[in-house]
XYZ file of N, CA and C in Angstrom:
666
model
N 45.507 0.992 -14.934
C 44.676 0.768 -16.113
C 43.536 1.769 -16.138
N 43.225 2.301 -17.338
C 42.082 3.194 -17.425
C 40.837 2.380 -17.709
N 39.701 3.067 -17.983
C 38.431 2.374 -18.177
C 38.444 1.445 -19.377
N 39.336 1.698 -20.325
C 39.388 0.868 -21.514
C 40.408 -0.254 -21.401
N 41.062 -0.366 -20.235
C 42.022 -1.435 -20.039
C 43.405 -1.121 -20.543
N 43.686 0.155 -20.841
C 44.993 0.531 -21.340
C 45.823 1.138 -20.215
N 47.080 0.819 -20.198
C 47.981 1.382 -19.205
C 48.462 2.732 -19.704
N 47.902 3.796 -19.177
C 48.249 5.126 -19.666
C 49.471 5.687 -18.960
N 50.016 4.961 -17.990
C 51.189 5.434 -17.266
C 52.454 4.688 -17.679
N 52.471 4.211 -18.907
C 53.645 3.497 -19.398
C 54.843 4.431 -19.427
N 55.948 3.961 -18.920
C 57.187 4.726 -18.984
C 57.671 4.710 -20.422
N 57.674 5.874 -21.062
C 58.013 5.910 -22.477
C 59.470 5.547 -22.728
N 60.338 5.647 -21.686
C 61.726 5.213 -21.862
C 61.799 3.711 -22.107
N 60.770 2.992 -21.618
C 60.724 1.547 -21.806
C 60.615 1.201 -23.284
N 59.985 2.112 -24.058
C 59.799 1.873 -25.483
C 61.059 2.178 -26.281
N 62.041 2.780 -25.623
C 63.277 3.140 -26.301
C 64.216 1.936 -26.291
N 63.993 1.013 -27.239
C 64.751 -0.230 -27.280
C 66.169 0.041 -27.746
N 67.204 -0.479 -27.032
C 68.591 -0.267 -27.450
C 68.807 -0.767 -28.867
N 69.525 0.036 -29.637
C 69.831 -0.354 -31.002
C 68.811 0.140 -32.000
N 67.680 0.687 -31.526
C 66.678 1.219 -32.435
C 67.107 2.590 -32.900
N 67.155 2.841 -34.214
C 67.595 4.151 -34.692
C 66.645 5.242 -34.242
N 67.210 6.388 -33.873
C 66.403 7.513 -33.417
C 65.710 8.201 -34.578
N 66.354 8.241 -35.746
C 65.775 8.900 -36.908
C 65.964 8.011 -38.111
N 65.120 8.155 -39.130
C 65.299 7.385 -40.352
C 66.591 7.780 -41.031
N 67.117 6.872 -41.872
C 68.352 7.163 -42.585
C 68.111 8.228 -43.628
N 69.177 8.878 -44.055
C 69.051 9.918 -45.066
C 68.781 11.262 -44.431
N 68.283 12.186 -45.251
C 68.051 13.551 -44.798
C 66.606 13.813 -44.401
N 65.770 12.773 -44.423
C 64.362 12.987 -44.106
C 64.187 13.292 -42.625
N 63.160 14.061 -42.323
C 62.886 14.439 -40.934
C 62.355 13.236 -40.173
N 62.607 13.176 -38.872
C 62.115 12.042 -38.084
C 60.589 12.011 -38.047
N 60.035 10.811 -38.115
C 58.588 10.656 -38.047
C 58.128 10.783 -36.597
N 57.004 11.457 -36.367
C 56.504 11.564 -34.985
C 56.090 10.201 -34.466
N 56.490 9.898 -33.238
C 56.167 8.606 -32.650
C 54.777 8.643 -32.030
N 54.019 7.572 -32.245
C 52.673 7.442 -31.689
C 52.784 6.546 -30.468
N 52.901 7.160 -29.308
C 53.156 6.415 -28.084
C 51.907 5.686 -27.605
N 52.110 4.738 -26.704
C 50.982 4.017 -26.105
C 50.099 4.979 -25.329
N 50.716 5.984 -24.721
C 49.953 6.982 -23.966
C 49.013 7.751 -24.898
N 49.550 8.171 -26.062
C 48.737 8.921 -27.021
C 47.628 8.052 -27.597
N 47.950 6.783 -27.846
C 46.941 5.872 -28.390
C 45.794 5.683 -27.400
N 46.124 5.496 -26.133
C 45.086 5.317 -25.117
C 44.245 6.575 -24.981
N 44.908 7.742 -25.066
C 44.180 9.008 -24.950
C 43.208 9.183 -26.110
N 43.643 8.838 -27.317
C 42.784 8.989 -28.486
C 41.594 8.039 -28.427
N 41.820 6.823 -27.931
C 40.722 5.864 -27.825
C 39.680 6.371 -26.843
N 40.130 6.978 -25.746
C 39.192 7.496 -24.751
C 38.430 8.709 -25.269
N 38.902 9.316 -26.374
C 38.246 10.494 -26.928
C 37.006 10.129 -27.732
N 36.751 8.842 -27.908
C 35.588 8.395 -28.669
C 34.796 7.380 -27.858
N 33.482 7.535 -27.859
C 32.602 6.572 -27.203
C 31.524 6.142 -28.188
N 31.083 4.909 -28.050
C 30.075 4.375 -28.965
C 28.696 4.394 -28.326
N 27.689 4.565 -29.163
C 26.302 4.513 -28.712
C 25.472 3.870 -29.813
N 24.516 3.044 -29.415
C 23.601 2.423 -30.367
C 22.258 3.127 -30.283
N 21.822 3.688 -31.388
C 20.567 4.431 -31.432
C 19.384 3.482 -31.643
N 18.159 3.979 -31.423
C 16.973 3.122 -31.578
C 16.851 2.467 -32.952
N 17.453 3.087 -33.986
C 17.374 2.490 -35.322
C 18.351 1.330 -35.492
N 19.096 1.018 -34.421
C 20.027 -0.102 -34.469
C 21.409 0.257 -34.965
N 21.582 1.480 -35.426
C 22.876 1.907 -35.944
C 23.779 2.383 -34.807
N 25.055 2.075 -34.944
C 26.032 2.482 -33.939
C 26.720 3.769 -34.379
N 26.800 4.707 -33.472
C 27.473 5.978 -33.747
C 28.626 6.152 -32.765
N 29.590 6.956 -33.170
C 30.705 7.285 -32.290
C 30.598 8.741 -31.872
N 30.866 8.996 -30.597
C 30.787 10.350 -30.051
C 32.194 10.912 -29.912
N 32.403 12.076 -30.489
C 33.683 12.769 -30.360
C 33.686 13.498 -29.015
N 34.223 12.848 -27.992
C 34.186 13.400 -26.641
C 35.083 14.627 -26.491
N 36.092 14.708 -27.320
C 37.032 15.832 -27.216
C 36.367 17.143 -27.626
N 35.577 17.102 -28.700
C 34.989 18.335 -29.215
C 33.852 18.838 -28.322
N 33.206 17.929 -27.583
C 32.086 18.360 -26.730
C 32.510 18.616 -25.288
N 33.775 18.421 -24.979
C 34.253 18.584 -23.601
C 33.818 19.908 -22.963
N 33.922 21.055 -23.679
C 33.533 22.327 -23.043
C 32.032 22.458 -22.792
N 31.230 21.554 -23.371
C 29.774 21.709 -23.303
C 29.079 20.587 -22.525
N 29.848 19.731 -21.883
C 29.256 18.595 -21.172
C 28.417 19.025 -19.971
N 28.641 20.252 -19.496
C 27.859 20.738 -18.352
C 26.407 21.023 -18.727
N 26.091 20.908 -20.014
C 24.721 21.164 -20.445
C 23.745 20.203 -19.772
N 24.229 19.021 -19.407
C 23.378 18.029 -18.754
C 23.970 17.661 -17.400
N 23.145 17.693 -16.372
C 23.640 17.359 -15.039
C 22.566 16.628 -14.240
N 23.017 15.966 -13.202
C 22.115 15.218 -12.322
C 21.661 16.153 -11.207
N 20.345 16.327 -11.086
C 19.816 17.265 -10.102
C 19.212 16.621 -8.878
N 19.566 15.352 -8.625
C 19.043 14.661 -7.455
C 17.925 13.696 -7.809
N 17.078 13.399 -6.806
C 15.972 12.458 -6.988
C 14.679 13.062 -6.444
N 13.571 12.589 -6.975
C 12.273 13.120 -6.550
C 12.002 12.836 -5.078
N 12.485 11.689 -4.609
C 12.319 11.334 -3.205
C 13.636 10.812 -2.655
N 13.893 11.103 -1.406
C 15.119 10.633 -0.767
C 15.154 9.110 -0.763
N 16.245 8.563 -1.262
C 16.386 7.120 -1.322
C 15.700 6.484 -2.514
N 15.061 7.312 -3.344
C 14.360 6.786 -4.514
C 15.262 6.683 -5.728
N 14.670 6.286 -6.850
C 15.431 6.115 -8.086
C 14.870 6.954 -9.228
N 13.935 7.845 -8.918
C 13.364 8.716 -9.946
C 14.238 9.955 -10.078
N 15.070 9.954 -11.104
C 16.089 10.993 -11.253
C 15.511 12.325 -11.713
N 16.179 13.390 -11.281
C 15.912 14.742 -11.779
C 17.087 15.106 -12.682
N 16.811 15.279 -13.960
C 17.859 15.595 -14.930
C 17.727 17.062 -15.325
N 18.829 17.790 -15.251
C 18.821 19.228 -15.533
C 19.542 19.505 -16.848
N 18.847 20.203 -17.743
C 19.422 20.612 -19.030
C 19.543 22.129 -19.022
N 20.784 22.630 -19.103
C 21.043 24.073 -19.019
C 21.412 24.621 -20.393
N 20.495 25.376 -20.989
C 20.710 25.890 -22.341
C 21.878 26.874 -22.415
N 22.211 27.502 -21.292
C 23.300 28.486 -21.302
C 24.654 27.849 -21.586
N 24.753 26.531 -21.451
C 26.017 25.835 -21.700
C 26.117 25.273 -23.116
N 25.136 25.560 -23.954
C 25.180 25.084 -25.336
C 26.151 25.923 -26.161
N 26.723 25.356 -27.229
C 27.644 26.126 -28.083
C 26.916 27.204 -28.868
N 27.654 28.215 -29.262
C 27.082 29.307 -30.045
C 26.983 28.906 -31.512
N 25.912 29.324 -32.150
C 25.683 28.935 -33.542
C 26.651 29.586 -34.522
N 27.453 30.527 -34.046
C 28.425 31.180 -34.928
C 29.655 30.306 -35.178
N 29.793 29.214 -34.431
C 30.925 28.312 -34.624
C 30.889 27.701 -36.019
N 32.056 27.589 -36.631
C 32.129 26.985 -37.963
C 31.751 25.507 -37.922
N 32.043 24.846 -36.796
C 31.754 23.417 -36.665
C 30.501 23.174 -35.820
N 29.590 24.143 -35.818
C 28.418 24.083 -34.932
C 27.622 22.789 -35.103
N 27.305 22.422 -36.333
C 26.472 21.240 -36.562
C 27.182 19.964 -36.121
N 28.483 19.918 -36.340
C 29.253 18.745 -35.914
C 29.241 18.631 -34.392
N 29.448 19.754 -33.719
C 29.447 19.759 -32.251
C 28.075 19.361 -31.718
N 27.021 19.926 -32.292
C 25.670 19.661 -31.803
C 25.256 18.209 -32.026
N 25.643 17.641 -33.151
C 25.309 16.239 -33.399
C 25.981 15.325 -32.377
N 27.229 15.612 -32.064
C 27.944 14.817 -31.069
C 27.406 15.076 -29.668
N 27.005 16.315 -29.421
C 26.459 16.652 -28.109
C 25.124 15.945 -27.880
N 24.326 15.851 -28.921
C 23.059 15.129 -28.801
C 23.299 13.666 -28.447
N 24.248 13.034 -29.118
C 24.559 11.636 -28.827
C 25.038 11.479 -27.384
N 25.821 12.452 -26.923
C 26.297 12.417 -25.534
C 25.131 12.544 -24.556
N 24.192 13.436 -24.859
C 23.026 13.629 -23.992
C 22.210 12.343 -23.905
N 21.985 11.704 -25.048
C 21.214 10.457 -25.063
C 21.928 9.371 -24.260
N 23.227 9.254 -24.469
C 23.998 8.230 -23.746
C 23.959 8.484 -22.242
N 24.075 9.752 -21.852
C 24.048 10.101 -20.431
C 22.675 9.828 -19.828
N 21.623 10.147 -20.570
C 20.269 9.868 -20.091
C 20.070 8.370 -19.871
N 20.570 7.578 -20.793
C 20.427 6.128 -20.664
C 21.119 5.613 -19.403
N 22.205 6.284 -19.017
C 22.935 5.874 -17.820
C 22.253 6.368 -16.543
N 21.648 7.552 -16.607
C 21.028 8.143 -15.421
C 19.644 7.579 -15.133
N 18.913 7.273 -16.198
C 17.505 6.922 -16.046
C 17.323 5.417 -15.910
N 16.823 5.001 -14.768
C 16.498 3.591 -14.547
C 14.993 3.402 -14.369
N 14.326 4.466 -13.913
C 12.872 4.434 -13.744
C 12.310 5.741 -14.303
N 11.089 6.087 -13.910
C 10.524 7.361 -14.345
C 11.417 8.508 -13.882
N 11.490 9.557 -14.689
C 12.354 10.691 -14.359
C 11.680 11.990 -14.778
N 12.210 13.103 -14.290
C 11.739 14.414 -14.722
C 12.914 15.155 -15.351
N 12.595 15.964 -16.338
C 13.606 16.761 -17.024
C 13.321 18.230 -16.769
N 14.333 18.932 -16.273
C 14.212 20.366 -16.009
C 15.038 21.104 -17.057
N 14.353 21.856 -17.911
C 15.030 22.630 -18.947
C 15.156 24.073 -18.465
N 16.396 24.521 -18.267
C 16.659 25.877 -17.786
C 16.977 26.773 -18.982
N 16.027 27.629 -19.316
C 16.196 28.501 -20.485
C 16.877 29.821 -20.126
N 16.720 30.244 -18.889
C 17.310 31.507 -18.450
C 18.823 31.506 -18.556
N 19.377 32.663 -18.919
C 20.827 32.779 -19.053
C 21.340 32.416 -20.426
N 20.461 31.893 -21.278
C 20.866 31.549 -22.643
C 20.587 32.736 -23.568
N 21.049 32.616 -24.801
C 20.813 33.664 -25.788
C 20.322 33.023 -27.076
N 19.855 33.844 -27.994
C 19.401 33.305 -29.279
C 20.531 32.555 -29.980
N 21.765 32.979 -29.702
C 22.912 32.382 -30.383
C 23.219 30.960 -29.969
N 22.840 30.573 -28.748
C 23.163 29.203 -28.330
C 21.938 28.337 -28.070
N 20.765 28.814 -28.476
C 19.569 27.973 -28.406
C 19.459 27.192 -29.714
N 19.280 25.883 -29.653
C 19.276 25.055 -30.865
C 18.169 25.444 -31.835
N 18.416 25.326 -33.134
C 17.372 25.600 -34.124
C 16.287 24.531 -34.079
N 15.118 24.883 -34.555
C 13.965 23.984 -34.495
C 14.210 22.637 -35.185
N 14.800 22.595 -36.393
C 15.025 21.292 -37.046
C 15.875 20.346 -36.207
N 16.837 20.896 -35.474
C 17.691 20.054 -34.629
C 16.878 19.454 -33.484
N 16.009 20.266 -32.880
C 15.166 19.780 -31.787
C 14.225 18.679 -32.273
N 13.684 18.876 -33.468
C 12.784 17.877 -34.042
C 13.512 16.554 -34.259
N 14.719 16.643 -34.788
C 15.520 15.444 -35.034
C 15.834 14.723 -33.722
N 16.158 15.494 -32.697
C 16.476 14.902 -31.393
C 15.294 14.115 -30.844
N 14.123 14.701 -30.931
C 12.930 14.027 -30.407
C 12.673 12.728 -31.162
N 12.847 12.775 -32.476
C 12.576 11.595 -33.293
C 13.577 10.473 -33.036
N 14.809 10.837 -32.682
C 15.843 9.828 -32.453
C 15.897 9.357 -31.001
N 15.159 10.027 -30.137
C 15.169 9.655 -28.727
C 14.511 8.292 -28.537
N 15.155 7.465 -27.763
C 14.644 6.119 -27.524
C 13.245 6.169 -26.914
N 12.390 5.240 -27.336
C 11.002 5.217 -26.852
C 10.948 5.057 -25.339
N 11.881 4.303 -24.774
C 11.904 4.106 -23.323
C 12.105 5.427 -22.593
N 12.993 6.273 -23.121
C 13.253 7.559 -22.479
C 12.052 8.489 -22.601
N 11.364 8.428 -23.736
C 10.172 9.263 -23.902
C 9.040 8.795 -22.988
N 8.894 7.484 -22.890
C 7.815 6.926 -22.079
C 8.069 7.119 -20.586
N 9.341 7.058 -20.179
C 9.688 7.168 -18.758
C 9.676 8.608 -18.256
N 9.589 9.560 -19.183
C 9.570 10.969 -18.783
C 8.267 11.284 -18.057
N 8.392 11.671 -16.809
C 7.212 11.958 -15.990
C 6.726 13.384 -16.213
N 7.661 14.329 -16.196
C 7.331 15.729 -16.451
C 8.520 16.437 -17.084
N 8.219 17.426 -17.913
C 9.237 18.313 -18.464
C 8.929 19.720 -17.973
N 9.827 20.241 -17.138
C 9.649 21.584 -16.590
C 10.508 22.561 -17.388
N 9.868 23.527 -18.043
C 10.589 24.548 -18.794
C 10.622 25.822 -17.960
N 11.816 26.146 -17.488
C 11.977 27.266 -16.563
C 12.410 28.522 -17.324
N 11.834 29.666 -16.946
C 12.087 30.954 -17.594
C 11.694 30.929 -19.078
N 10.496 30.477 -19.397
C 10.089 30.421 -20.806
C 9.871 31.820 -21.379
N 10.371 32.046 -22.566
C 10.153 33.307 -23.271
C 9.087 33.090 -24.341
N 8.636 34.176 -24.914
C 7.654 34.064 -25.993
C 8.236 33.262 -27.151
N 9.521 33.491 -27.426
C 10.184 32.769 -28.515
C 10.210 31.268 -28.234
N 10.545 30.891 -27.003
C 10.598 29.472 -26.649
C 9.218 28.830 -26.765
N 8.205 29.518 -26.282
C 6.846 28.979 -26.373
C 6.413 28.827 -27.828
N 6.880 29.738 -28.679
C 6.549 29.651 -30.104
C 7.185 28.417 -30.732
N 8.442 28.148 -30.356
C 9.134 26.966 -30.873
C 8.426 25.695 -30.411
N 8.028 25.678 -29.148
C 7.320 24.515 -28.614
C 5.995 24.320 -29.345
N 5.313 25.419 -29.626
C 4.039 25.330 -30.340
C 4.234 24.755 -31.743
N 5.328 25.122 -32.392
C 5.626 24.605 -33.731
C 5.844 23.097 -33.710
N 6.203 22.574 -32.555
C 6.504 21.146 -32.454
C 5.257 20.284 -32.281
N 4.111 20.890 -32.085
C 2.890 20.137 -31.795
C 2.553 19.062 -32.835
N 2.734 19.318 -34.134
C 2.313 18.315 -35.127
C 3.007 16.965 -35.013
N 4.245 16.929 -34.515
C 4.955 15.650 -34.507
C 5.232 15.126 -33.095
N 4.611 15.735 -32.096
C 4.775 15.272 -30.714
C 3.427 14.780 -30.197
N 3.441 13.667 -29.497
C 2.200 13.038 -29.042
C 1.470 13.891 -28.008
N 0.169 13.654 -27.905
C -0.643 14.390 -26.935
C -0.234 14.049 -25.504
N 0.267 12.832 -25.290
C 0.731 12.437 -23.957
C 1.882 13.324 -23.501
N 2.741 13.677 -24.452
C 3.882 14.526 -24.116
C 3.412 15.897 -23.637
N 2.406 16.452 -24.279
C 1.943 17.791 -23.915
C 1.382 17.840 -22.508
N 0.844 16.725 -22.062
C 0.316 16.684 -20.699
C 1.438 16.666 -19.659
N 2.646 16.361 -20.109
C 3.794 16.318 -19.199
C 4.515 17.666 -19.110
N 4.196 18.575 -20.023
C 4.902 19.855 -20.115
C 4.371 20.857 -19.095
N 5.304 21.462 -18.343
C 4.940 22.456 -17.329
C 5.857 23.672 -17.485
N 5.258 24.851 -17.679
C 6.040 26.087 -17.733
C 6.218 26.628 -16.314
N 7.446 27.040 -16.002
C 7.760 27.534 -14.662
C 8.437 28.896 -14.797
N 7.895 29.903 -14.128
C 8.394 31.266 -14.307
C 9.708 31.536 -13.582
N 9.839 31.043 -12.359
C 11.013 31.376 -11.548
C 11.613 30.126 -10.908
N 12.830 30.279 -10.404
C 13.475 29.172 -9.700
C 12.741 28.858 -8.400
N 12.214 29.882 -7.773
C 11.463 29.658 -6.535
C 10.255 28.761 -6.800
N 9.575 29.007 -7.914
C 8.440 28.159 -8.287
C 8.907 26.735 -8.586
N 10.074 26.633 -9.220
C 10.613 25.311 -9.547
C 10.903 24.513 -8.284
N 11.534 25.164 -7.304
C 11.900 24.473 -6.068
C 10.670 23.977 -5.307
N 9.536 24.644 -5.514
C 8.296 24.197 -4.873
C 7.736 22.947 -5.551
N 8.050 22.805 -6.841
C 7.522 21.682 -7.609
C 8.443 20.466 -7.595
N 9.751 20.743 -7.639
C 10.741 19.671 -7.773
C 11.889 19.919 -6.795
N 12.303 18.911 -6.049
C 13.420 19.088 -5.105
C 14.783 19.037 -5.799
N 14.956 19.891 -6.800
C 16.209 19.889 -7.551
C 17.333 20.468 -6.691
N 18.493 19.865 -6.782
C 19.642 20.343 -6.017
C 20.073 21.717 -6.530
N 20.261 22.652 -5.614
C 20.611 24.025 -6.011
C 21.943 24.071 -6.761
N 22.847 23.166 -6.416
C 24.163 23.156 -7.058
C 24.076 22.785 -8.534
N 22.975 22.163 -8.941
C 22.809 21.761 -10.339
C 22.357 22.922 -11.222
N 22.009 24.046 -10.595
C 21.560 25.225 -11.341
C 22.753 26.151 -11.567
N 23.128 26.424 -12.822
C 24.290 27.279 -13.103
C 24.106 28.702 -12.575
N 25.223 29.355 -12.292
C 25.183 30.735 -11.802
C 24.520 31.671 -12.815
N 24.731 31.401 -14.102
C 24.102 32.232 -15.137
C 22.588 32.223 -15.004
N 22.049 31.065 -14.698
C 20.596 30.930 -14.548
C 20.128 31.639 -13.279
N 20.889 31.489 -12.211
C 20.535 32.150 -10.950
C 20.568 33.671 -11.105
N 21.575 34.173 -11.820
C 21.673 35.618 -12.042
C 20.506 36.121 -12.889
N 20.155 35.348 -13.900
C 19.010 35.708 -14.742
C 17.735 35.745 -13.903
N 17.587 34.761 -13.049
C 16.388 34.666 -12.217
C 16.278 35.854 -11.263
N 17.399 36.256 -10.681
C 17.375 37.374 -9.731
C 17.031 38.694 -10.421
N 17.361 38.802 -11.705
C 17.059 40.033 -12.444
C 15.626 40.080 -12.960
N 15.022 38.901 -13.174
C 13.713 38.869 -13.826
C 12.577 38.382 -12.932
N 12.881 37.982 -11.718
C 11.807 37.490 -10.849
C 11.320 38.586 -9.904
């Protein structure tokens, strides 16, 4: 049984009941069969999430599969503790040239929120890795604004610090534009970090949680 309670290992020969016609009568082409295996796979391709506004949304897990590495668990602030280190890697975001970019990003945001809700049980820190990304895969400002507004109050309140690693002038400009709709408490949590070495001194983030693209960027610019 999979997580949804469906038997995905059903022997499809079992469904071939004796006496059942293989094709419809006449000259029409046979209809494609929707097997139990395919049905279970399709159900697993969608997950539900309830947003702070009380509305339920469905996440298209299939379309965001290549981009799920954007969010990873980077360990804990203290050994044996429950204060999670969450790593967001901008280099794994989709490129804005995609025809379905907005659809992918909307589903990716829902996935990020759902994952945060699962990872965060107490106060946590968020490490945003900007290095290794390009203008093409950095989210536009309106999308970031929408994300902040839809983020659950518990997740905003539990955020202990936000570390922005490898900040560029462009990134700082975007952050500055966000000041009107972000609370003053949030700004006190924001920390700019120039290099990975500086980050490791501040946060015991697991090295494996840092993508190679970010490490390569750091070695070239530090």
